[in-house]
Coordinates of C-alpha atoms in Angstrom, one line a residue:
Chain Q
M1 CA 104.9 133.7 48.6
T2 CA 104.9 135.7 51.8
D3 CA 103.6 139.0 50.4
W4 CA 100.0 138.0 50.0
L5 CA 99.8 137.1 53.7
T6 CA 100.6 139.6 56.5
A7 CA 103.4 138.7 58.9
Q8 CA 100.7 137.9 61.6
E9 CA 98.8 135.6 59.2
W10 CA 102.0 133.9 58.1
T11 CA 102.9 133.3 61.8
A12 CA 99.5 131.9 62.5
L13 CA 99.8 129.4 59.6
M14 CA 103.3 128.3 60.6
L15 CA 102.1 127.9 64.2
S16 CA 99.1 125.9 63.1
L17 CA 101.4 123.5 61.2
R18 CA 103.7 123.2 64.1
V19 CA 100.9 122.6 66.6
A20 CA 99.2 120.0 64.3
F21 CA 102.5 118.2 63.6
W22 CA 103.4 117.8 67.3
A23 CA 99.8 117.0 68.3
T24 CA 99.8 114.2 65.7
V25 CA 103.3 112.8 66.3
V26 CA 103.1 112.7 70.1
S27 CA 99.5 111.3 70.3
L28 CA 100.1 108.6 67.6
P29 CA 101.7 106.0 69.9
F30 CA 98.9 106.5 72.4
G31 CA 96.3 106.4 69.7
I32 CA 97.7 103.0 68.4
L33 CA 97.8 101.6 71.9
A34 CA 94.2 102.8 72.7
A35 CA 93.0 101.5 69.3
H36 CA 94.6 98.1 69.8
A37 CA 93.2 97.8 73.4
L38 CA 89.7 98.6 72.1
A39 CA 90.0 96.3 69.1
R40 CA 91.6 93.2 70.7
W41 CA 91.7 93.2 74.4
S42 CA 88.9 92.6 76.9
F43 CA 89.4 94.3 80.2
P44 CA 87.1 95.6 83.0
G45 CA 86.0 99.2 82.3
K46 CA 86.5 98.8 78.5
Q47 CA 83.2 100.6 77.8
V48 CA 84.1 103.5 80.1
F49 CA 87.5 103.7 78.5
N50 CA 85.8 103.8 75.1
M51 CA 83.5 106.5 76.2
I52 CA 86.4 108.7 77.6
V53 CA 88.3 108.3 74.4
H54 CA 85.3 109.5 72.4
L55 CA 84.2 112.2 74.8
P56 CA 86.0 115.1 73.0
L57 CA 84.0 114.2 69.9
I58 CA 80.7 114.8 71.6
L59 CA 81.4 117.4 74.4
P60 CA 81.2 121.0 73.4
P61 CA 84.8 122.0 72.6
V62 CA 84.6 124.8 75.1
V63 CA 84.0 122.2 77.8
T64 CA 87.0 120.2 76.8
G65 CA 89.1 123.4 76.8
Y66 CA 87.8 124.3 80.3
L67 CA 88.6 120.8 81.6
L68 CA 92.1 121.2 80.1
L69 CA 92.4 124.6 81.8
V70 CA 91.4 123.3 85.3
T71 CA 93.7 120.2 84.8
F72 CA 96.8 121.6 83.0
G73 CA 96.5 125.4 83.7
R74 CA 99.1 127.0 85.8
R75 CA 96.8 126.6 88.8
G76 CA 95.4 123.3 87.5
Y77 CA 95.5 119.9 89.4
V78 CA 98.3 118.6 87.2
G79 CA 99.5 121.9 85.8
E80 CA 100.6 123.4 89.1
W81 CA 102.6 120.3 90.1
L82 CA 104.1 120.0 86.6
Y83 CA 105.2 123.6 86.7
E84 CA 106.7 123.4 90.2
V85 CA 108.6 120.2 89.5
T86 CA 109.7 120.7 85.9
G87 CA 109.1 124.3 85.2
F88 CA 107.1 123.2 82.2
T89 CA 103.6 124.6 81.5
F90 CA 101.0 124.2 78.9
A91 CA 99.1 127.4 79.9
F92 CA 99.1 130.1 77.2
R93 CA 101.9 128.4 75.3
W94 CA 101.9 126.8 71.9
T95 CA 102.4 123.4 73.6
G96 CA 99.0 123.9 75.2
A97 CA 97.5 124.5 71.8
A98 CA 99.1 121.3 70.7
L99 CA 97.7 119.5 73.7
A100 CA 94.2 120.8 73.1
A101 CA 94.5 119.9 69.4
A102 CA 95.7 116.4 70.3
V103 CA 92.9 115.7 72.7
M104 CA 90.3 116.9 70.2
A105 CA 91.8 114.9 67.3
F106 CA 92.3 111.8 69.4
P107 CA 88.9 110.1 68.9
L108 CA 89.2 110.5 65.1
M109 CA 92.6 109.0 65.1
V110 CA 91.6 106.1 67.4
R111 CA 88.5 105.3 65.3
A112 CA 90.5 105.0 62.0
I113 CA 93.2 102.9 63.6
R114 CA 90.8 100.7 65.5
L115 CA 88.9 99.9 62.3
S116 CA 92.1 98.9 60.5
I117 CA 93.3 96.8 63.4
E118 CA 89.9 95.0 63.6
A119 CA 90.3 94.3 59.9
V120 CA 93.6 92.4 60.4
D121 CA 92.9 88.7 60.1
T122 CA 93.4 87.1 63.6
R123 CA 94.2 83.8 61.9
L124 CA 97.5 85.4 60.6
E125 CA 98.3 86.6 64.1
A126 CA 97.6 83.0 65.4
A127 CA 99.9 81.6 62.7
A128 CA 102.7 84.0 63.7
G129 CA 102.2 82.8 67.3
T130 CA 102.8 79.2 66.3
L131 CA 106.0 80.3 64.6
G132 CA 107.4 81.5 68.0
A133 CA 106.3 85.1 68.0
S134 CA 105.2 86.4 71.4
P135 CA 102.2 88.7 71.5
P136 CA 104.3 92.0 71.4
W137 CA 106.2 90.6 68.4
V138 CA 103.0 89.5 66.7
F139 CA 101.8 93.1 67.1
A140 CA 105.0 94.7 65.8
T141 CA 105.5 92.3 62.9
V142 CA 102.0 91.3 61.8
T143 CA 99.2 93.5 63.2
L144 CA 100.8 96.9 62.9
P145 CA 102.2 96.5 59.4
L146 CA 98.9 95.1 58.1
A147 CA 97.0 98.0 59.8
L148 CA 99.5 100.6 58.5
P149 CA 97.1 102.1 55.9
G150 CA 94.5 102.9 58.6
V151 CA 97.2 104.1 61.0
L152 CA 98.5 106.6 58.4
A153 CA 95.0 107.6 57.3
G154 CA 94.1 108.2 61.0
A155 CA 97.3 110.2 61.5
I156 CA 96.5 112.4 58.5
L157 CA 92.9 112.9 59.6
A158 CA 94.1 113.8 63.1
F159 CA 96.5 116.3 61.6
A160 CA 93.8 118.0 59.6
K161 CA 91.5 118.1 62.7
A162 CA 94.3 119.5 64.8
M163 CA 94.9 122.3 62.1
G164 CA 91.2 123.3 62.5
E165 CA 90.8 123.0 66.2
F166 CA 89.2 126.2 67.6
G167 CA 87.0 125.9 70.7
A168 CA 89.2 124.0 73.1
T169 CA 92.3 125.9 72.0
I170 CA 90.9 129.4 72.5
T171 CA 89.4 128.3 75.9
F172 CA 92.6 126.7 77.1
V173 CA 95.4 128.9 75.8
A174 CA 93.5 132.0 74.5
N175 CA 94.5 133.7 71.2
I176 CA 97.9 135.2 71.6
P177 CA 99.6 136.1 68.2
G178 CA 102.9 134.3 67.8
E179 CA 102.3 132.0 70.7
T180 CA 98.8 130.4 70.5
Q181 CA 97.1 132.1 67.6
T182 CA 96.4 129.4 65.0
V183 CA 94.6 129.8 61.6
P184 CA 91.1 129.3 63.0
T185 CA 91.6 131.7 66.0
A186 CA 93.2 134.2 63.6
I187 CA 90.1 134.0 61.4
Y188 CA 88.0 134.6 64.4
E189 CA 90.0 137.6 65.5
A190 CA 90.0 139.1 62.0
L191 CA 86.2 138.8 61.9
Q192 CA 85.9 140.7 65.2
V193 CA 87.1 144.0 63.6
P194 CA 85.3 146.0 60.9
G195 CA 86.8 145.3 57.5
G196 CA 88.4 142.1 58.6
E197 CA 86.7 140.0 55.9
G198 CA 89.7 140.3 53.5
P199 CA 92.3 138.8 55.9
A200 CA 89.7 136.3 57.1
F201 CA 89.0 135.2 53.5
R202 CA 92.7 134.5 52.8
L203 CA 93.0 132.3 55.9
V204 CA 89.7 130.6 55.1
V205 CA 91.1 129.6 51.7
I206 CA 94.2 128.2 53.4
A207 CA 92.1 126.3 55.8
V208 CA 90.0 124.8 53.0
I209 CA 93.1 123.8 51.0
V210 CA 94.7 122.1 54.0
A211 CA 91.5 120.2 55.0
M212 CA 90.9 119.0 51.4
G213 CA 94.5 118.1 50.9
A214 CA 94.5 116.0 54.1
L215 CA 91.3 114.2 53.0
L216 CA 92.8 113.4 49.6
A217 CA 96.1 112.4 51.1
S218 CA 94.4 110.0 53.6
E219 CA 92.3 108.4 50.8
W220 CA 95.4 108.0 48.6
V221 CA 97.6 106.7 51.4
S222 CA 95.0 104.1 52.5
R223 CA 94.7 102.8 48.9
V224 CA 98.4 102.8 47.9
V225 CA 99.7 101.5 51.2
A226 CA 97.0 98.9 51.4
A227 CA 98.0 97.6 47.9
R228 CA 101.6 97.5 48.9
V229 CA 101.0 95.8 52.2
Q230 CA 98.9 93.1 50.6
G231 CA 101.5 92.5 47.8
R232 CA 99.0 93.3 45.0
Chain C
M1 CA 105.5 61.5 72.4
L2 CA 102.4 63.7 72.4
T3 CA 99.7 62.8 74.9
V4 CA 96.2 64.3 74.6
A5 CA 93.2 63.9 76.9
I6 CA 90.7 66.8 76.6
T7 CA 87.1 67.5 77.0
H8 CA 85.2 70.6 75.9
R9 CA 81.5 71.5 75.5
F10 CA 80.4 73.5 72.5
G11 CA 76.7 74.0 73.0
D12 CA 75.2 70.6 72.5
F13 CA 78.4 69.1 71.0
T14 CA 80.9 67.6 73.4
L15 CA 84.5 66.9 72.5
D16 CA 85.9 64.1 74.7
V17 CA 89.1 62.4 73.3
A18 CA 92.2 60.8 74.7
F19 CA 95.1 59.5 72.6
S20 CA 98.8 59.6 72.2
A21 CA 100.8 60.2 69.1
P22 CA 104.2 58.4 68.8
A23 CA 106.9 59.2 66.4
G24 CA 106.0 59.1 62.7
V25 CA 102.8 60.4 61.2
T26 CA 99.7 60.2 63.3
A27 CA 96.6 60.9 61.3
I28 CA 93.5 62.3 63.0
T29 CA 90.7 61.3 60.7
G30 CA 86.9 61.4 60.6
P31 CA 84.0 63.3 58.9
S32 CA 83.7 67.1 58.9
G33 CA 82.4 68.4 62.2
A34 CA 83.9 65.5 64.2
G35 CA 86.1 67.9 66.2
K36 CA 89.4 67.2 64.4
T37 CA 90.5 70.9 64.1
S38 CA 89.6 71.6 67.7
I39 CA 91.9 68.8 68.8
I40 CA 94.9 70.0 66.7
N41 CA 94.2 73.6 67.8
A42 CA 94.2 72.5 71.5
V43 CA 97.6 70.9 70.8
A44 CA 98.9 74.1 69.2
G45 CA 97.6 76.3 72.0
L46 CA 95.1 78.1 69.7
F47 CA 92.2 76.7 71.6
R48 CA 91.8 76.2 75.3
P49 CA 89.6 73.2 76.2
D50 CA 87.4 73.2 79.4
A51 CA 89.5 70.4 81.0
G52 CA 92.1 67.8 80.4
E53 CA 95.8 67.6 79.6
V54 CA 98.1 68.0 76.7
R55 CA 101.7 66.8 77.3
Y56 CA 104.7 66.5 75.1
G57 CA 107.0 63.9 76.7
D58 CA 107.2 65.0 80.3
E59 CA 106.3 68.7 79.6
V60 CA 102.7 69.6 80.5
L61 CA 101.5 72.2 77.9
F62 CA 98.0 72.3 79.2
G63 CA 96.6 71.0 82.4
P64 CA 95.1 72.1 85.7
G65 CA 96.6 75.5 86.3
V66 CA 99.0 75.1 83.4
W67 CA 98.8 77.0 80.0
V68 CA 101.8 77.3 77.8
P69 CA 101.1 79.9 75.1
P70 CA 101.4 78.9 71.4
H71 CA 104.7 80.7 70.9
R72 CA 106.4 78.6 73.6
R73 CA 105.1 75.2 72.4
R74 CA 107.5 74.8 69.5
F75 CA 105.0 73.1 67.3
G76 CA 105.1 74.0 63.6
Y77 CA 101.6 74.4 62.3
V78 CA 100.7 74.1 58.6
F79 CA 97.1 75.4 58.1
Q80 CA 94.6 74.5 55.5
D81 CA 94.7 78.1 54.2
A82 CA 98.5 78.4 54.4
R83 CA 98.3 81.8 56.3
L84 CA 101.4 83.2 54.8
L85 CA 102.0 86.8 55.9
P86 CA 100.9 88.9 52.9
H87 CA 103.1 91.8 53.6
L88 CA 106.3 89.7 53.5
T89 CA 108.0 88.0 50.6
V90 CA 108.4 84.2 50.5
R91 CA 111.9 84.5 51.8
Q92 CA 110.8 86.7 54.7
N93 CA 108.0 84.3 55.5
L94 CA 110.4 81.4 55.6
A95 CA 112.9 83.4 57.8
Y96 CA 110.1 84.5 60.1
G97 CA 109.8 81.4 62.2
A98 CA 113.5 80.6 61.8
W99 CA 114.4 84.0 63.4
F100 CA 112.5 83.2 66.5
A101 CA 114.1 79.8 66.6
G102 CA 117.6 81.3 66.5
G103 CA 118.6 81.4 62.8
A104 CA 117.9 80.4 59.3
Q105 CA 121.0 78.2 58.6
E106 CA 118.8 75.4 57.1
L107 CA 117.0 77.8 54.8
G108 CA 118.9 76.7 51.7
A109 CA 118.4 73.0 52.3
V110 CA 114.6 73.4 53.0
V111 CA 114.2 75.6 49.9
D112 CA 115.9 73.0 47.8
M113 CA 113.9 70.1 49.3
L114 CA 110.6 71.9 48.6
G115 CA 111.6 73.3 45.2
I116 CA 110.6 76.8 46.1
A117 CA 113.8 78.6 45.1
P118 CA 112.2 80.4 42.2
L119 CA 109.5 81.8 44.5
L120 CA 111.7 83.5 47.1
S121 CA 111.3 87.1 46.1
R122 CA 107.5 86.8 45.4
R123 CA 104.7 87.8 47.7
P124 CA 102.1 85.3 48.8
A125 CA 99.4 87.0 46.7
A126 CA 101.4 86.0 43.6
L127 CA 101.6 82.2 44.4
S128 CA 99.3 79.4 43.4
G129 CA 97.6 77.3 46.1
G130 CA 100.1 74.5 45.8
E131 CA 103.1 76.9 46.0
R132 CA 101.6 78.6 49.1
Q133 CA 101.3 75.3 50.8
R134 CA 104.9 74.3 50.0
V135 CA 106.1 77.7 51.4
A136 CA 103.9 77.2 54.5
L137 CA 105.5 73.7 55.0
G138 CA 109.0 75.2 54.7
R139 CA 108.1 78.0 57.1
A140 CA 106.9 75.6 59.7
L141 CA 110.0 73.4 59.3
L142 CA 112.4 76.3 59.6
A143 CA 110.9 77.3 63.0
R144 CA 112.6 74.0 64.2
P145 CA 109.5 72.4 65.7
R146 CA 109.7 69.4 67.9
M147 CA 106.5 68.2 66.1
L148 CA 104.6 69.4 63.0
L149 CA 100.8 69.9 63.1
M150 CA 99.0 69.8 59.8
D151 CA 95.3 70.7 59.5
E152 CA 94.0 69.4 56.1
P153 CA 97.0 70.8 54.3
L154 CA 95.7 69.4 50.9
A155 CA 92.0 70.0 51.3
S156 CA 91.9 73.3 49.4
L157 CA 93.8 71.9 46.4
D158 CA 92.6 70.1 43.4
A159 CA 93.7 66.6 42.6
A160 CA 96.7 67.6 40.4
R161 CA 98.0 70.0 43.1
K162 CA 97.5 67.4 45.7
D163 CA 99.7 65.0 43.8
E164 CA 102.2 67.8 43.4
I165 CA 102.5 68.3 47.2
L166 CA 102.3 64.7 48.5
P167 CA 105.9 63.8 47.6
Y168 CA 107.1 66.8 49.5
L169 CA 105.0 65.7 52.5
E170 CA 106.7 62.3 52.3
R171 CA 110.1 64.0 52.3
V172 CA 109.2 66.0 55.4
R173 CA 107.9 62.8 57.1
D174 CA 111.2 61.1 56.3
L175 CA 113.1 63.9 58.0
G176 CA 111.9 62.2 61.3
T177 CA 110.0 65.1 62.8
P178 CA 106.8 63.6 64.3
I179 CA 103.6 64.8 62.5
L180 CA 100.0 65.2 63.7
Y181 CA 98.0 65.2 60.5
V182 CA 94.3 66.0 60.3
T183 CA 92.5 64.9 57.2
H184 CA 89.1 63.4 56.1
A185 CA 90.7 61.9 53.0
G186 CA 91.4 58.1 53.2
D187 CA 94.0 58.2 50.5
E188 CA 96.2 60.6 52.4
V189 CA 95.9 58.4 55.5
E190 CA 96.9 55.4 53.5
R191 CA 99.8 57.1 51.9
L192 CA 101.3 59.0 54.8
A193 CA 100.1 57.8 58.2
T194 CA 102.0 55.4 60.5
S195 CA 99.2 55.4 63.1
V196 CA 95.6 56.5 62.9
V197 CA 93.2 58.2 65.4
R198 CA 89.5 58.0 64.2
V199 CA 87.2 60.7 65.6
Q200 CA 83.4 60.8 65.2
G201 CA 80.9 63.2 66.9
G202 CA 83.6 64.4 69.3
R203 CA 84.7 61.0 70.4
L204 CA 87.2 58.3 69.4
A205 CA 85.6 55.8 67.0
G206 CA 86.5 52.1 67.0

């Protein structure tokens, strides 16, 4: 299994998986909260909030990476304070790659979850309320379970997006083998040297398989879980 | 006793009603579009009128500066479309309201009264319309309401299903929980109601 990939390529793949996993898991609660707020609440500044959530989708990734650098870099507004107080830093660490991936994948995740929350019948939520369930309970016992197919599909899409993140990652945490070099940045590095097409090709195949696998999985999950949830 | 006095403008339609519902079954009746569902939703807390007051005994549920949310009103609501939670089994649907009310001790008795024991492990998608309405009735009862609200609970059923449910409604009535019952069907009023509120065009009629 390992002999058709070099140690460095193998490291990049495992790091990509780790980065994408943590980016997805940590951002999921925030994604659900943001999606619910956008789908069901009305509050001042909602349009601005919506725009900020979607910004990473539209901004050049290098700009997002730069903004992360000036915010969370060792000398960044938040990063400097964070490092002095807790000794923790995102700068040039795999955690920084995970942060960049999470930010870039966030709009995709929120969109999928928001659509599925909007599809939940508000009349069922109202019925749960008349049975004594307070709004947080209604969310936990009615809205979230019924939106679960979209939540899972959104998480899988975000995972795939996080696996493929390039621009913000390389800008924010560079391309350090073993620390911040993911599959896309490893492909980029391989293509910078003459004769690098071979290693690049192997990584490209991996990237395509992961992306297609994620798309299939999200399709499958939304169908199977939706059927289960609806009791059909 | 439930006391309602509310006004609300919907475009060029004005709802303006005042009545009280004593113990027993109070039917709110009138043609479609008369404002019946708005009235029962205002009682349940699912609709907030422009002005007025909703009281249960001495407790003000809606009034100037007062708004008690639906989950604190303790009214059991049986909807026309049942609204069972599709991701839960019948048993879980029944236990849902009971859980918030502090326990499901009466579950067995209610299940027997409504004849829904064979349905307990099914999902709502696998029930007929009449079965769904019986489960919805049981679910509302198990939430230990001080009053039951029913919005055309038989309207989506055919005549045979209606006759199947009516005896169960009579049993629920005879338990003594007051009921506010919205319907446009005269035969249901005649068979179930102990007092009648007639609504037409948003106002009380004769």
